[in-house]
Short mmCIF file of C-alpha atoms in Angstrom, two decimals:
data_model
loop_
_atom_site.label_atom_id
_atom_site.label_comp_id
_atom_site.label_asym_id
_atom_site.label_seq_id
_atom_site.Cartn_x
_atom_site.Cartn_y
_atom_site.Cartn_z
CA MET Q 1 79.18 147.88 75.28
CA LEU Q 2 81.60 146.70 77.94
CA CYS Q 3 82.61 143.12 78.71
CA PRO Q 4 81.17 142.09 82.13
CA GLY Q 5 84.43 140.35 82.97
CA CYS Q 6 87.26 142.82 82.21
CA HIS Q 7 85.18 145.91 81.35
CA ARG Q 8 86.94 146.31 77.96
CA GLN Q 9 84.87 147.51 75.04
CA LEU Q 10 83.03 144.98 72.86
CA SER Q 11 81.61 145.33 69.42
CA ARG Q 12 77.98 144.36 69.04
CA ALA Q 13 78.82 141.50 66.65
CA ALA Q 14 81.40 139.93 68.92
CA SER Q 15 80.47 136.57 70.41
CA VAL Q 16 83.40 136.66 72.84
CA CYS Q 17 85.61 139.33 74.48
CA GLY Q 18 88.69 139.93 72.37
CA HIS Q 19 90.65 140.83 75.58
CA CYS Q 20 89.80 138.12 78.11
CA GLY Q 21 87.88 135.66 75.85
CA LEU Q 22 84.70 135.60 77.89
CA PRO Q 23 81.82 134.33 75.73
CA ARG Q 24 78.69 136.59 75.45
CA ASP Q 25 75.01 135.60 75.84
CA GLY Q 26 75.74 132.00 76.78
CA ALA Q 27 77.81 131.37 73.66
CA ALA Q 28 80.06 128.26 73.87
CA SER Q 29 83.70 129.00 74.45
CA PRO Q 30 85.57 128.90 71.12
CA LEU Q 31 88.97 128.30 72.68
CA GLU Q 32 91.50 125.88 71.14
CA LEU Q 33 94.75 124.49 72.27
CA VAL Q 34 97.53 125.28 69.79
CA LEU Q 35 100.42 122.72 69.76
CA PRO Q 36 103.96 123.67 68.70
CA ASP Q 37 103.46 122.05 65.25
CA GLY Q 38 100.34 124.17 64.61
CA THR Q 39 97.84 121.43 65.46
CA ARG Q 40 94.61 122.96 66.97
CA VAL Q 41 92.63 120.99 69.47
CA PRO Q 42 89.18 122.40 70.43
CA VAL Q 43 88.49 122.57 74.14
CA VAL Q 44 85.31 120.52 74.51
CA ASP Q 45 83.91 119.06 77.75
CA GLU Q 46 86.53 117.74 80.18
CA MET Q 47 90.05 117.06 78.94
CA THR Q 48 93.11 115.36 80.44
CA LEU Q 49 96.62 116.19 79.32
CA GLY Q 50 99.62 113.89 79.84
CA ARG Q 51 101.80 111.03 78.48
CA ALA Q 52 99.37 108.23 79.41
CA PRO Q 53 97.69 106.58 76.44
CA GLY Q 54 94.25 107.19 77.94
CA SER Q 55 94.74 110.98 78.10
CA THR Q 56 92.44 113.14 75.99
CA LEU Q 57 95.53 114.92 74.62
CA VAL Q 58 98.62 112.56 74.63
CA LEU Q 59 101.82 114.54 74.74
CA ALA Q 60 104.97 112.52 73.99
CA ASP Q 61 107.43 114.66 75.91
CA PRO Q 62 109.72 113.33 78.71
CA THR Q 63 109.10 116.36 80.91
CA VAL Q 64 105.30 115.81 80.80
CA SER Q 65 103.90 113.46 83.51
CA ARG Q 66 101.62 110.55 82.69
CA ALA Q 67 98.71 112.43 84.28
CA HIS Q 68 99.80 116.12 84.17
CA ALA Q 69 96.82 118.50 83.96
CA ARG Q 70 93.14 118.67 83.53
CA ILE Q 71 90.75 121.12 81.76
CA ALA Q 72 87.25 121.19 83.15
CA PRO Q 73 84.20 123.35 82.19
CA SER Q 74 83.42 126.27 84.46
CA THR Q 75 80.70 125.61 87.03
CA ASN Q 76 78.92 128.84 86.13
CA GLY Q 77 78.96 128.33 82.40
CA GLY Q 78 81.86 130.71 81.74
CA LEU Q 79 85.39 129.98 80.52
CA PRO Q 80 86.94 126.54 81.15
CA VAL Q 81 89.60 126.16 83.89
CA LEU Q 82 92.96 124.43 83.99
CA GLU Q 83 94.40 122.71 87.01
CA ASP Q 84 97.47 120.63 87.76
CA VAL Q 85 96.76 116.98 88.84
CA GLY Q 86 99.98 116.25 90.70
CA SER Q 87 102.63 116.47 87.97
CA SER Q 88 106.32 116.31 88.90
CA ALA Q 89 107.50 119.21 86.69
CA GLY Q 90 104.52 121.55 87.39
CA THR Q 91 102.00 123.36 85.19
CA TYR Q 92 102.62 127.00 84.21
CA VAL Q 93 100.32 129.76 82.85
CA ASP Q 94 102.20 132.70 81.34
CA ASP Q 95 105.34 131.52 83.19
CA GLU Q 96 103.63 131.49 86.66
CA ARG Q 97 103.30 128.06 88.33
CA LEU Q 98 99.73 126.96 89.13
CA ASP Q 99 98.78 126.37 92.81
CA GLY Q 100 95.14 126.19 92.04
CA PRO Q 101 92.64 126.34 89.20
CA ALA Q 102 93.31 128.94 86.43
CA THR Q 103 90.79 130.28 83.94
CA LEU Q 104 91.72 129.76 80.28
CA ARG Q 105 91.38 132.74 77.98
CA ASP Q 106 92.39 133.74 74.52
CA GLY Q 107 96.13 134.45 74.23
CA ILE Q 108 97.64 132.78 77.30
CA ARG Q 109 100.50 130.29 77.17
CA ILE Q 110 100.47 126.95 78.95
CA ARG Q 111 103.68 125.07 79.84
CA LEU Q 112 103.63 121.51 80.96
CA GLY Q 113 107.30 120.79 82.05
CA THR Q 114 108.99 122.27 78.98
CA PHE Q 115 106.16 121.56 76.49
CA GLN Q 116 104.50 124.75 75.31
CA ILE Q 117 100.81 125.06 74.39
CA GLY Q 118 99.01 128.23 73.14
CA VAL Q 119 95.39 128.99 73.89
CA GLU Q 120 93.53 130.82 71.04
CA ARG Q 121 90.10 131.05 69.59
CA ARG Q 122 89.44 130.21 65.98
CA ARG Q 123 89.16 133.41 63.97
CA ASP Q 124 87.29 134.01 60.70
CA ALA Q 125 89.56 135.10 57.76
CA ALA Q 126 87.87 138.54 57.70
CA GLU Q 127 88.42 139.05 61.49
CA ALA Q 128 91.29 140.71 63.15
CA GLY Q 129 94.00 138.42 64.56
CA ARG Q 130 95.87 138.55 67.74
CA THR Q 131 99.10 140.56 68.01
CA ILE Q 132 102.15 138.40 67.47
CA VAL Q 133 105.07 139.77 69.53
CA ARG Q 134 108.76 138.87 69.32
CA PRO Q 135 110.50 140.66 72.21
CA VAL Q 136 113.82 142.38 71.81
CA SER Q 137 116.57 139.85 72.14
CA ALA Q 138 120.04 140.51 73.48
CA VAL Q 139 121.46 138.54 70.59
CA ASP Q 140 120.37 139.04 66.98
CA VAL Q 141 121.55 137.19 63.98
CA ASP Q 142 123.90 139.88 62.55
CA GLU Q 143 126.44 137.76 60.78
CA VAL Q 144 124.35 137.33 57.66
CA PRO Q 145 125.38 139.12 54.44
CA ALA Q 146 124.74 142.81 54.32
CA SER Q 147 123.14 142.68 50.92
CA ALA Q 148 119.48 141.64 50.84
CA THR Q 149 120.04 140.41 47.23
CA GLN Q 150 123.12 138.41 47.71
CA PHE Q 151 123.04 134.72 46.61
CA GLY Q 152 122.63 132.45 49.67
CA PHE Q 153 121.10 135.16 51.81
CA ARG Q 154 118.60 133.77 54.35
CA PRO Q 155 116.60 136.83 55.55
CA GLU Q 156 115.39 136.85 59.08
CA LEU Q 157 113.35 139.50 60.95
CA ARG Q 158 115.26 141.20 63.70
CA SER Q 159 113.92 140.53 67.21
CA GLY Q 160 111.78 143.24 68.72
CA TYR Q 161 108.69 143.45 66.54
CA ALA Q 162 104.86 143.03 66.74
CA LEU Q 163 102.70 141.96 63.94
CA LYS Q 164 98.90 142.45 63.91
CA ARG Q 165 96.21 141.47 61.35
CA LEU Q 166 93.39 143.99 61.20
CA GLU Q 167 89.84 143.45 60.03
CA ALA Q 168 89.16 142.93 56.37
CA SER Q 169 87.36 146.30 56.30
CA GLU Q 170 90.74 147.97 56.70
CA GLY Q 171 91.47 147.33 53.01
CA SER Q 172 94.23 145.61 51.16
CA LYS Q 173 97.00 146.54 53.63
CA ARG Q 174 95.49 145.09 56.78
CA TYR Q 175 98.66 143.89 58.47
CA VAL Q 176 100.66 146.25 60.71
CA LEU Q 177 104.30 145.59 61.60
CA ARG Q 178 105.73 147.57 64.49
CA ASP Q 179 109.36 147.94 65.48
CA LEU Q 180 109.42 147.77 69.27
CA ARG Q 181 112.76 149.60 69.37
CA THR Q 182 111.82 152.65 67.44
CA ASP Q 183 108.01 152.57 67.43
CA LYS Q 184 108.00 152.78 63.59
CA PHE Q 185 105.18 151.09 61.69
CA LEU Q 186 104.84 149.41 58.33
CA ARG Q 187 101.57 148.50 56.68
CA LEU Q 188 101.62 145.24 54.70
CA SER Q 189 99.22 143.38 52.41
CA GLU Q 190 98.13 139.75 52.99
CA ARG Q 191 100.63 138.61 50.37
CA ASP Q 192 103.37 140.56 51.99
CA ALA Q 193 102.46 138.92 55.28
CA ALA Q 194 102.62 135.51 53.67
CA VAL Q 195 106.20 136.20 52.60
CA LEU Q 196 106.97 137.79 56.02
CA GLU Q 197 106.15 134.40 57.71
CA ARG Q 198 109.02 132.77 55.81
CA LEU Q 199 111.69 135.25 56.89
CA ASP Q 200 112.87 132.80 59.61
CA GLY Q 201 116.60 132.66 58.74
CA GLN Q 202 116.14 129.21 57.33
CA THR Q 203 114.48 129.95 53.98
CA SER Q 204 116.97 131.24 51.31
CA LEU Q 205 116.30 134.07 48.99
CA VAL Q 206 116.02 131.63 46.04
CA GLU Q 207 113.39 129.65 47.90
CA LEU Q 208 111.49 132.86 48.80
CA ILE Q 209 111.37 133.92 45.15
CA ALA Q 210 110.30 130.43 44.08
CA PHE Q 211 107.47 130.56 46.71
CA ALA Q 212 106.31 134.00 45.61
CA GLU Q 213 106.38 133.03 41.95
CA ARG Q 214 104.33 129.93 42.64
CA GLU Q 215 101.83 131.66 44.85
CA PHE Q 216 101.51 135.12 43.17
CA GLY Q 217 102.62 134.54 39.65
CA ALA Q 218 105.06 136.56 37.62
CA ALA Q 219 104.75 139.63 39.98
CA GLY Q 220 105.94 137.47 42.96
CA PRO Q 221 109.76 138.06 42.72
CA ALA Q 222 109.19 141.89 42.51
CA ARG Q 223 106.97 141.67 45.55
CA VAL Q 224 109.72 139.90 47.56
CA ALA Q 225 112.33 142.42 46.39
CA ARG Q 226 110.14 145.38 47.33
CA LEU Q 227 109.29 143.91 50.78
CA LEU Q 228 112.92 143.09 51.65
CA ALA Q 229 113.96 146.65 50.53
CA ASP Q 230 111.27 148.19 52.76
CA LEU Q 231 112.13 145.99 55.74
CA GLY Q 232 115.85 146.55 55.34
CA GLU Q 233 115.48 150.34 54.98
CA ARG Q 234 113.48 150.44 58.21
CA GLY Q 235 115.86 148.17 60.17
CA PHE Q 236 113.59 145.16 60.42
CA LEU Q 237 116.00 142.66 58.92
CA ALA Q 238 118.75 141.15 61.09
CA GLY Q 239 122.18 141.83 59.68
CA VAL Q 240 121.04 144.53 57.28
CA ASP Q 241 121.95 148.18 58.14
CA GLY Q 242 118.91 150.20 57.26
CA ALA Q 243 118.58 153.99 56.94
CA ASP Q 244 117.48 154.02 60.62
CA ALA Q 245 119.75 151.28 61.88
CA ASP Q 246 122.37 153.46 63.40
CA ARG Q 247 120.32 154.80 66.29
CA ASP Q 248 123.37 155.87 68.32
CA ALA Q 249 124.67 158.26 65.77
CA VAL Q 250 125.32 161.75 66.96
CA ASP Q 251 123.31 164.43 65.23
CA ALA Q 252 124.96 167.41 63.64
CA PRO Q 253 125.34 170.32 66.00
CA LYS Q 254 122.51 172.86 65.85
CA SER Q 255 122.55 176.52 66.30
CA ARG Q 256 121.39 178.10 69.57
CA LEU Q 257 118.17 179.46 67.82
CA ARG Q 258 117.29 176.03 66.33
CA ARG Q 259 117.92 174.34 69.73
CA TRP Q 260 115.55 176.92 71.37
CA MET Q 261 112.88 176.66 68.71
CA GLY Q 262 113.06 172.89 68.24
CA PRO Q 263 110.92 170.46 70.29
CA HIS Q 264 112.16 169.65 73.79
CA VAL Q 265 110.88 166.38 75.18
CA LYS Q 266 110.92 165.04 78.76
CA GLU Q 267 109.40 161.60 78.76
CA VAL Q 268 108.54 158.89 81.18
CA ARG Q 269 108.45 155.20 80.18
CA GLY Q 270 106.69 152.16 81.70
CA ILE Q 271 103.52 153.98 82.77
CA ALA Q 272 101.22 151.41 81.36
CA PRO Q 273 100.33 150.01 84.82
CA PHE Q 274 99.08 153.47 85.80
CA PHE Q 275 96.47 153.60 83.06
CA GLU Q 276 95.50 149.96 83.54
CA LYS Q 277 94.92 150.48 87.23
CA LEU Q 278 93.11 153.73 86.65
CA TYR Q 279 90.82 152.03 84.19
CA GLU Q 280 90.15 148.95 86.40
CA ARG Q 281 89.53 151.06 89.49
CA GLY Q 282 86.71 153.03 88.06
CA GLY Q 283 87.81 154.62 84.73
CA TRP Q 284 85.75 152.00 82.85
CA VAL Q 285 82.52 153.65 84.20
CA LEU Q 286 83.18 156.59 81.77
CA PHE Q 287 82.59 154.14 78.85
CA LEU Q 288 79.14 153.07 79.94
CA ARG Q 289 76.48 154.17 77.49
CA PRO Q 290 74.46 156.23 79.99
CA VAL Q 291 77.62 158.08 81.06
CA LEU Q 292 78.59 158.77 77.43
CA ILE Q 293 75.12 160.15 76.77
CA VAL Q 294 75.42 162.46 79.77
CA LEU Q 295 78.79 163.71 78.65
CA ALA Q 296 77.37 164.42 75.17
CA LEU Q 297 74.51 166.39 76.58
CA ILE Q 298 76.85 168.44 78.78
CA ALA Q 299 79.05 169.20 75.79
CA VAL Q 300 76.08 170.33 73.62
CA ALA Q 301 74.41 172.38 76.40
CA GLY Q 302 77.78 173.91 77.28
CA ILE Q 303 78.27 175.26 73.73
CA GLY Q 304 74.95 176.93 73.85
CA CYS Q 305 75.67 178.46 77.23
CA PHE Q 306 79.08 179.71 76.11
CA VAL Q 307 77.57 181.35 73.02
CA TYR Q 308 75.07 183.06 75.35
CA LEU Q 309 77.88 184.38 77.57
CA VAL Q 310 79.88 185.76 74.61
CA LEU Q 311 76.94 187.44 72.99
CA GLY Q 312 75.81 188.93 76.22
CA ARG Q 313 79.34 189.96 77.02
CA TYR Q 314 79.22 188.30 80.40
CA GLY Q 315 82.81 187.33 80.17
CA THR Q 316 85.99 188.74 78.63
CA PRO Q 317 88.87 186.45 77.59
CA PHE Q 318 91.90 186.71 79.93
CA VAL Q 319 90.18 189.21 82.25
CA VAL Q 320 89.06 188.44 85.81
CA ALA Q 321 88.16 191.12 88.32
CA LYS Q 322 89.21 193.67 85.66
CA LYS Q 323 92.79 192.25 85.74
CA ILE Q 324 94.40 190.79 82.65
CA GLY Q 325 97.22 189.17 84.65
CA LEU Q 326 94.90 187.24 86.85
CA GLY Q 327 92.66 186.19 84.00
CA GLY Q 328 95.64 185.08 81.94
CA LEU Q 329 96.98 183.10 84.88
CA ILE Q 330 93.62 181.25 85.41
CA PHE Q 331 93.49 180.60 81.64
CA LEU Q 332 96.98 179.08 81.55
CA ALA Q 333 96.44 177.01 84.66
CA GLY Q 334 93.21 175.62 83.22
CA ARG Q 335 94.90 174.91 79.85
CA PHE Q 336 97.71 172.87 81.46
CA ALA Q 337 95.24 170.95 83.72
CA PHE Q 338 92.87 170.24 80.86
CA ALA Q 339 95.73 169.15 78.63
CA ALA Q 340 96.58 166.56 81.25
CA VAL Q 341 92.96 165.38 81.38
CA HIS Q 342 92.95 165.32 77.55
CA GLU Q 343 95.82 162.89 77.49
CA VAL Q 344 94.43 160.74 80.29
CA ALA Q 345 91.26 160.37 78.16
CA HIS Q 346 93.40 159.08 75.35
CA GLY Q 347 95.04 156.64 77.72
CA LEU Q 348 91.80 155.39 79.26
CA THR Q 349 90.37 154.82 75.79
CA MET Q 350 93.44 152.77 74.86
CA ALA Q 351 93.05 150.76 78.05
CA SER Q 352 89.38 150.15 77.14
CA TYR Q 353 90.53 148.33 74.06
CA GLY Q 354 93.14 146.41 76.00
CA ARG Q 355 96.08 148.46 74.60
CA ARG Q 356 99.03 149.87 76.56
CA ILE Q 357 100.47 153.38 76.91
CA ASP Q 358 104.23 152.76 77.37
CA ARG Q 359 105.43 156.39 77.02
CA ALA Q 360 104.27 159.78 78.19
CA GLY Q 361 105.75 163.06 78.99
CA ILE Q 362 105.87 166.84 78.34
CA LYS Q 363 106.96 168.41 75.00
CA ALA Q 364 107.73 172.05 74.50
CA ILE Q 365 107.80 173.74 71.13
CA PHE Q 366 109.13 177.33 71.25
CA ILE Q 367 108.25 177.95 74.92
CA LEU Q 368 104.78 176.44 74.78
CA PRO Q 369 104.59 173.08 76.77
CA TYR Q 370 101.97 170.43 76.37
CA VAL Q 371 101.41 166.91 77.81
CA PHE Q 372 101.45 163.86 75.48
CA VAL Q 373 100.90 160.17 75.65
CA ASP Q 374 102.11 157.73 73.05
CA THR Q 375 99.04 156.04 71.48
CA SER Q 376 100.98 154.33 68.65
CA GLU Q 377 99.63 150.98 69.65
CA ALA Q 378 96.19 152.22 68.36
CA TRP Q 379 97.53 151.24 64.90
CA PHE Q 380 96.93 147.62 65.91
CA GLU Q 381 93.20 148.44 66.33
CA PRO Q 382 90.53 148.62 63.64
CA ARG Q 383 89.71 151.98 62.06
CA ARG Q 384 86.65 152.80 64.20
CA HIS Q 385 88.72 152.19 67.43
CA ARG Q 386 91.51 154.42 66.13
CA ILE Q 387 88.94 157.11 65.52
CA ALA Q 388 87.60 156.68 69.07
CA VAL Q 389 91.15 156.97 70.57
CA SER Q 390 91.75 160.18 68.59
CA ALA Q 391 88.31 161.59 69.50
CA ALA Q 392 88.62 160.88 73.25
CA GLY Q 393 90.83 164.00 73.91
CA PRO Q 394 88.56 166.56 72.25
CA VAL Q 395 85.52 164.94 73.81
CA SER Q 396 87.09 165.49 77.25
CA ASP Q 397 87.84 169.15 76.28
CA PHE Q 398 84.24 169.87 75.28
CA ALA Q 399 82.79 168.02 78.20
CA ILE Q 400 84.95 170.05 80.65
CA GLY Q 401 84.29 173.29 78.73
CA GLY Q 402 80.52 172.58 78.83
CA THR Q 403 80.59 171.97 82.59
CA PHE Q 404 82.29 175.29 83.30
CA ALA Q 405 80.16 177.18 80.74
CA ILE Q 406 76.99 175.85 82.43
CA LEU Q 407 78.31 176.83 85.85
CA SER Q 408 79.25 180.28 84.54
CA THR Q 409 75.58 180.94 83.54
CA VAL Q 410 74.21 180.04 86.93
CA VAL Q 411 76.66 181.96 89.17
CA GLY Q 412 77.58 185.64 89.20
CA GLY Q 413 80.40 187.99 90.12
CA THR Q 414 84.04 187.09 89.99
CA LEU Q 415 83.28 183.36 90.17
CA ARG Q 416 81.37 183.66 86.82
CA GLU Q 417 84.46 185.27 85.19
CA VAL Q 418 86.69 182.47 86.62
CA PHE Q 419 84.41 179.75 85.25
CA PHE Q 420 84.30 181.68 81.87
CA GLN Q 421 88.10 181.62 81.66
CA LEU Q 422 88.23 177.86 82.38
CA ALA Q 423 85.46 177.16 79.83
CA PHE Q 424 87.23 179.34 77.26
CA SER Q 425 90.51 177.49 78.03
CA ALA Q 426 88.89 174.07 77.46
CA TYR Q 427 87.22 175.17 74.18
CA ILE Q 428 90.47 176.55 72.87
CA GLY Q 429 92.15 173.20 73.54
CA GLY Q 430 89.26 171.30 71.88
CA LEU Q 431 89.22 173.41 68.76
CA PHE Q 432 93.00 173.37 68.48
CA ASN Q 433 93.11 169.58 68.68
CA LEU Q 434 90.18 169.17 66.27
CA ASN Q 435 91.87 171.23 63.64
CA PRO Q 436 92.32 168.86 60.70
CA PHE Q 437 95.19 170.84 59.24
CA LEU Q 438 97.53 170.34 62.22
CA ASP Q 439 99.09 167.05 63.22
CA ARG Q 440 96.66 166.64 66.09
CA ASP Q 441 93.59 164.52 66.83
CA GLY Q 442 91.29 166.09 64.20
CA TYR Q 443 93.85 165.31 61.46
CA HIS Q 444 94.21 161.66 62.51
CA ILE Q 445 90.44 161.30 62.61
CA LEU Q 446 90.17 162.72 59.04
CA VAL Q 447 92.93 160.36 57.79
CA ASP Q 448 90.96 157.33 59.15
CA VAL Q 449 87.65 158.60 57.83
CA LEU Q 450 88.98 159.27 54.35
CA ARG Q 451 91.34 156.27 54.39
CA GLU Q 452 94.14 158.48 53.08
CA PRO Q 453 97.45 157.72 54.90
CA GLY Q 454 100.01 160.53 54.89
CA LEU Q 455 97.22 162.96 53.87
CA LYS Q 456 98.99 166.20 54.83
CA LYS Q 457 102.35 165.36 53.28
CA ARG Q 458 100.83 164.12 49.98
CA ALA Q 459 98.36 167.01 49.75
CA LYS Q 460 101.09 169.58 50.44
CA ALA Q 461 103.32 168.08 47.73
CA GLN Q 462 100.48 168.04 45.18
CA PHE Q 463 99.28 171.51 46.10
CA GLU Q 464 102.75 173.09 45.80
CA ARG Q 465 103.25 171.35 42.51
CA ARG Q 466 99.86 172.50 41.07
CA VAL Q 467 100.29 176.06 42.32
CA GLY Q 468 103.65 176.05 40.71
CA GLY Q 469 101.99 175.30 37.42
CA ASP Q 470 102.61 171.46 37.19
CA LYS Q 471 99.20 169.76 36.77
CA ARG Q 472 98.95 166.09 36.14
CA ALA Q 473 96.03 163.72 35.12
CA THR Q 474 96.96 161.48 38.13
CA ASP Q 475 96.28 164.19 40.73
CA ASN Q 476 94.05 163.05 43.65
CA ARG Q 477 90.82 165.03 44.06
CA ALA Q 478 90.68 164.34 47.82
CA LEU Q 479 94.20 165.74 48.23
CA ALA Q 480 93.22 168.83 46.21
CA ARG Q 481 90.15 169.49 48.29
CA TYR Q 482 92.10 169.03 51.46
CA SER Q 483 94.66 171.58 50.30
CA ILE Q 484 92.00 174.17 49.30
CA ALA Q 485 90.20 173.62 52.60
CA ALA Q 486 93.46 174.12 54.54
CA ALA Q 487 94.13 177.46 52.82
CA VAL Q 488 90.49 178.64 53.40
CA TRP Q 489 90.60 177.43 57.06
CA SER Q 490 93.75 179.45 57.77
CA ILE Q 491 92.12 182.64 56.36
CA VAL Q 492 88.76 182.14 58.18
CA GLY Q 493 90.53 181.24 61.45
CA ALA Q 494 92.72 184.42 61.18
CA LEU Q 495 89.69 186.56 60.38
CA PHE Q 496 87.70 185.11 63.25
CA ALA Q 497 90.58 185.74 65.70
CA ILE Q 498 90.87 189.34 64.40
CA GLY Q 499 87.11 189.90 64.79
CA MET Q 500 87.18 188.56 68.42
CA SER Q 501 90.15 190.87 69.26
CA LEU Q 502 88.33 193.91 67.77
CA ARG Q 503 85.26 192.99 69.76
CA TYR Q 504 87.15 193.35 73.01
CA GLU Q 505 89.38 196.28 71.86
CA LYS Q 506 87.72 198.86 74.13
CA ILE Q 507 87.96 196.66 77.18
CA MET Q 508 91.60 195.93 76.48
CA VAL Q 509 92.47 199.58 75.94
CA ALA Q 510 90.79 200.43 79.24
CA LEU Q 511 93.11 197.94 81.05
CA ALA Q 512 96.45 198.72 79.23
CA PRO Q 513 98.03 201.57 77.29
CA LYS Q 514 96.97 201.81 73.63
CA PRO Q 515 100.40 201.39 72.11
CA VAL Q 516 100.85 198.10 74.04
CA VAL Q 517 97.43 196.80 73.04
CA TYR Q 518 97.73 197.68 69.34
CA THR Q 519 101.33 196.38 69.11
CA ILE Q 520 100.24 193.02 70.61
CA MET Q 521 97.14 192.85 68.35
CA ALA Q 522 99.10 193.68 65.22
CA THR Q 523 101.69 191.07 66.04
CA ILE Q 524 99.11 188.40 66.59
CA TRP Q 525 97.35 189.32 63.33
CA LEU Q 526 100.62 188.98 61.37
CA VAL Q 527 101.40 185.61 63.01
CA LEU Q 528 97.92 184.33 62.14
CA PHE Q 529 98.47 184.94 58.43
CA ILE Q 530 101.95 183.37 58.33
CA PRO Q 531 100.63 179.87 57.57
CA PHE Q 532 98.63 181.12 54.58
CA PHE Q 533 101.59 182.97 53.13
CA LEU Q 534 103.82 179.85 53.59
CA THR Q 535 101.18 177.50 52.08
CA VAL Q 536 100.27 179.55 49.03
CA GLY Q 537 102.95 182.22 48.55
CA LYS Q 538 106.02 179.98 48.75
CA PRO Q 539 105.01 177.49 46.03
CA MET Q 540 103.78 180.38 43.78
CA LEU Q 541 107.17 182.08 43.97
CA ALA Q 542 108.90 178.75 43.45
CA GLY Q 543 106.77 178.08 40.37
CA ARG Q 544 107.44 181.60 38.95
CA ARG Q 545 111.18 181.06 39.33
CA ASN Q 546 111.01 177.69 37.64
CA ARG Q 547 109.14 179.18 34.68
#
């Protein structure tokens, strides 16, 4: 469901839009004015703001006029509006001076002279909170002691961070802290967040420990020590050099082979306006329920058509007009184009939740390039939204593949072969990105479904240890099943690829010399089994050496 005001996605239970604050179904606006001391004043009926004793909200600040501003209900029953009533210092909304009425919404900042007022809606304790952002400052407090345990240390969070409270359904660690400099994330519990609020540079370490001991009991001091260690190691604390603090250090020189094999990234920053405009100028239509149903039907029908084409041998992979070169070129062109659409789908889904894409680019591993967008802000969204962001790319692949598969069944000749290559290209991309054993969309979906962060790394460590003969009572069953499924998947995938190559062996031999065809096929088969040998064979050999 989309908000009628900003077209961002809404949950069915939401009474207001979390992006623009527009109430749903005639619900009263739950907005409140938040004063600097934390006082919350509900916005009810008409309100006057100023220094005059008769004002609804009396503000004792010399830069505020006696009659400064007025808040009035909307004439159409929507959100209330703010207007200046002839003040001398002016009224500002998000640092822009008002020259007419402005609609109040959740998250904006009002400034009357120099007096700051926030606008928020009251949130239930189980509900997600707004993202709190402290921009990167040119000056940080770096003269504090370098030891996080030194007496008199007054820890303070370094500028350049964002903190978000997720919904209660996210579990115990429902707070997400993001470093705006490095895009690193740290999950925190509610108690950790309570301690985090006091890292203001004014509260001493002794006072922090006393607070934690009073609030959390005997385990409080250990919690403070662990939190400060985690924050310091990741560079979140001002004046503490963490493991990642020296971001300007020069890496050790790499060999020519490692430089060639390693990832090469060309990125562009500041592209958030592109996705926001694309969404506002029509991209939001893709998230309407009827459109989503149509895309799902196309994807399902397309799979059936593609199976029909393969079984009937109406198309040959990489072959168009009996030419492998032409077919391969069309396949690659489609792959690059669909990869770009795949990433745009991620970006539009992020925009539908009011999130930004600040970074995008092209990454090449070996010599294989692919497009990417940085969706790290999805960590600030609830689990079901993160799943939707991850699934958006594969959905676009299958919708595009379905479209070309359907077209390939209704046309003939060379055009059918062209559409078959494009459908094949889209499906290859979709299956590759849905593979839950690669660090792609399918893996991220599985992590959120299972609620197992760091699934692959933890599963690999446990699997290698168990194959090596070290079994423990604390082993995680979910990790064991994932490891076994990964090994089985690598074998099944390799056998499927071998079967497909043998199915088209005669056609390939008719188009190229036998030695070339068989050499290429044998090389591909060997490469397909390398992941299995590395996953199973390497830890077995290591375990045998240890024994």
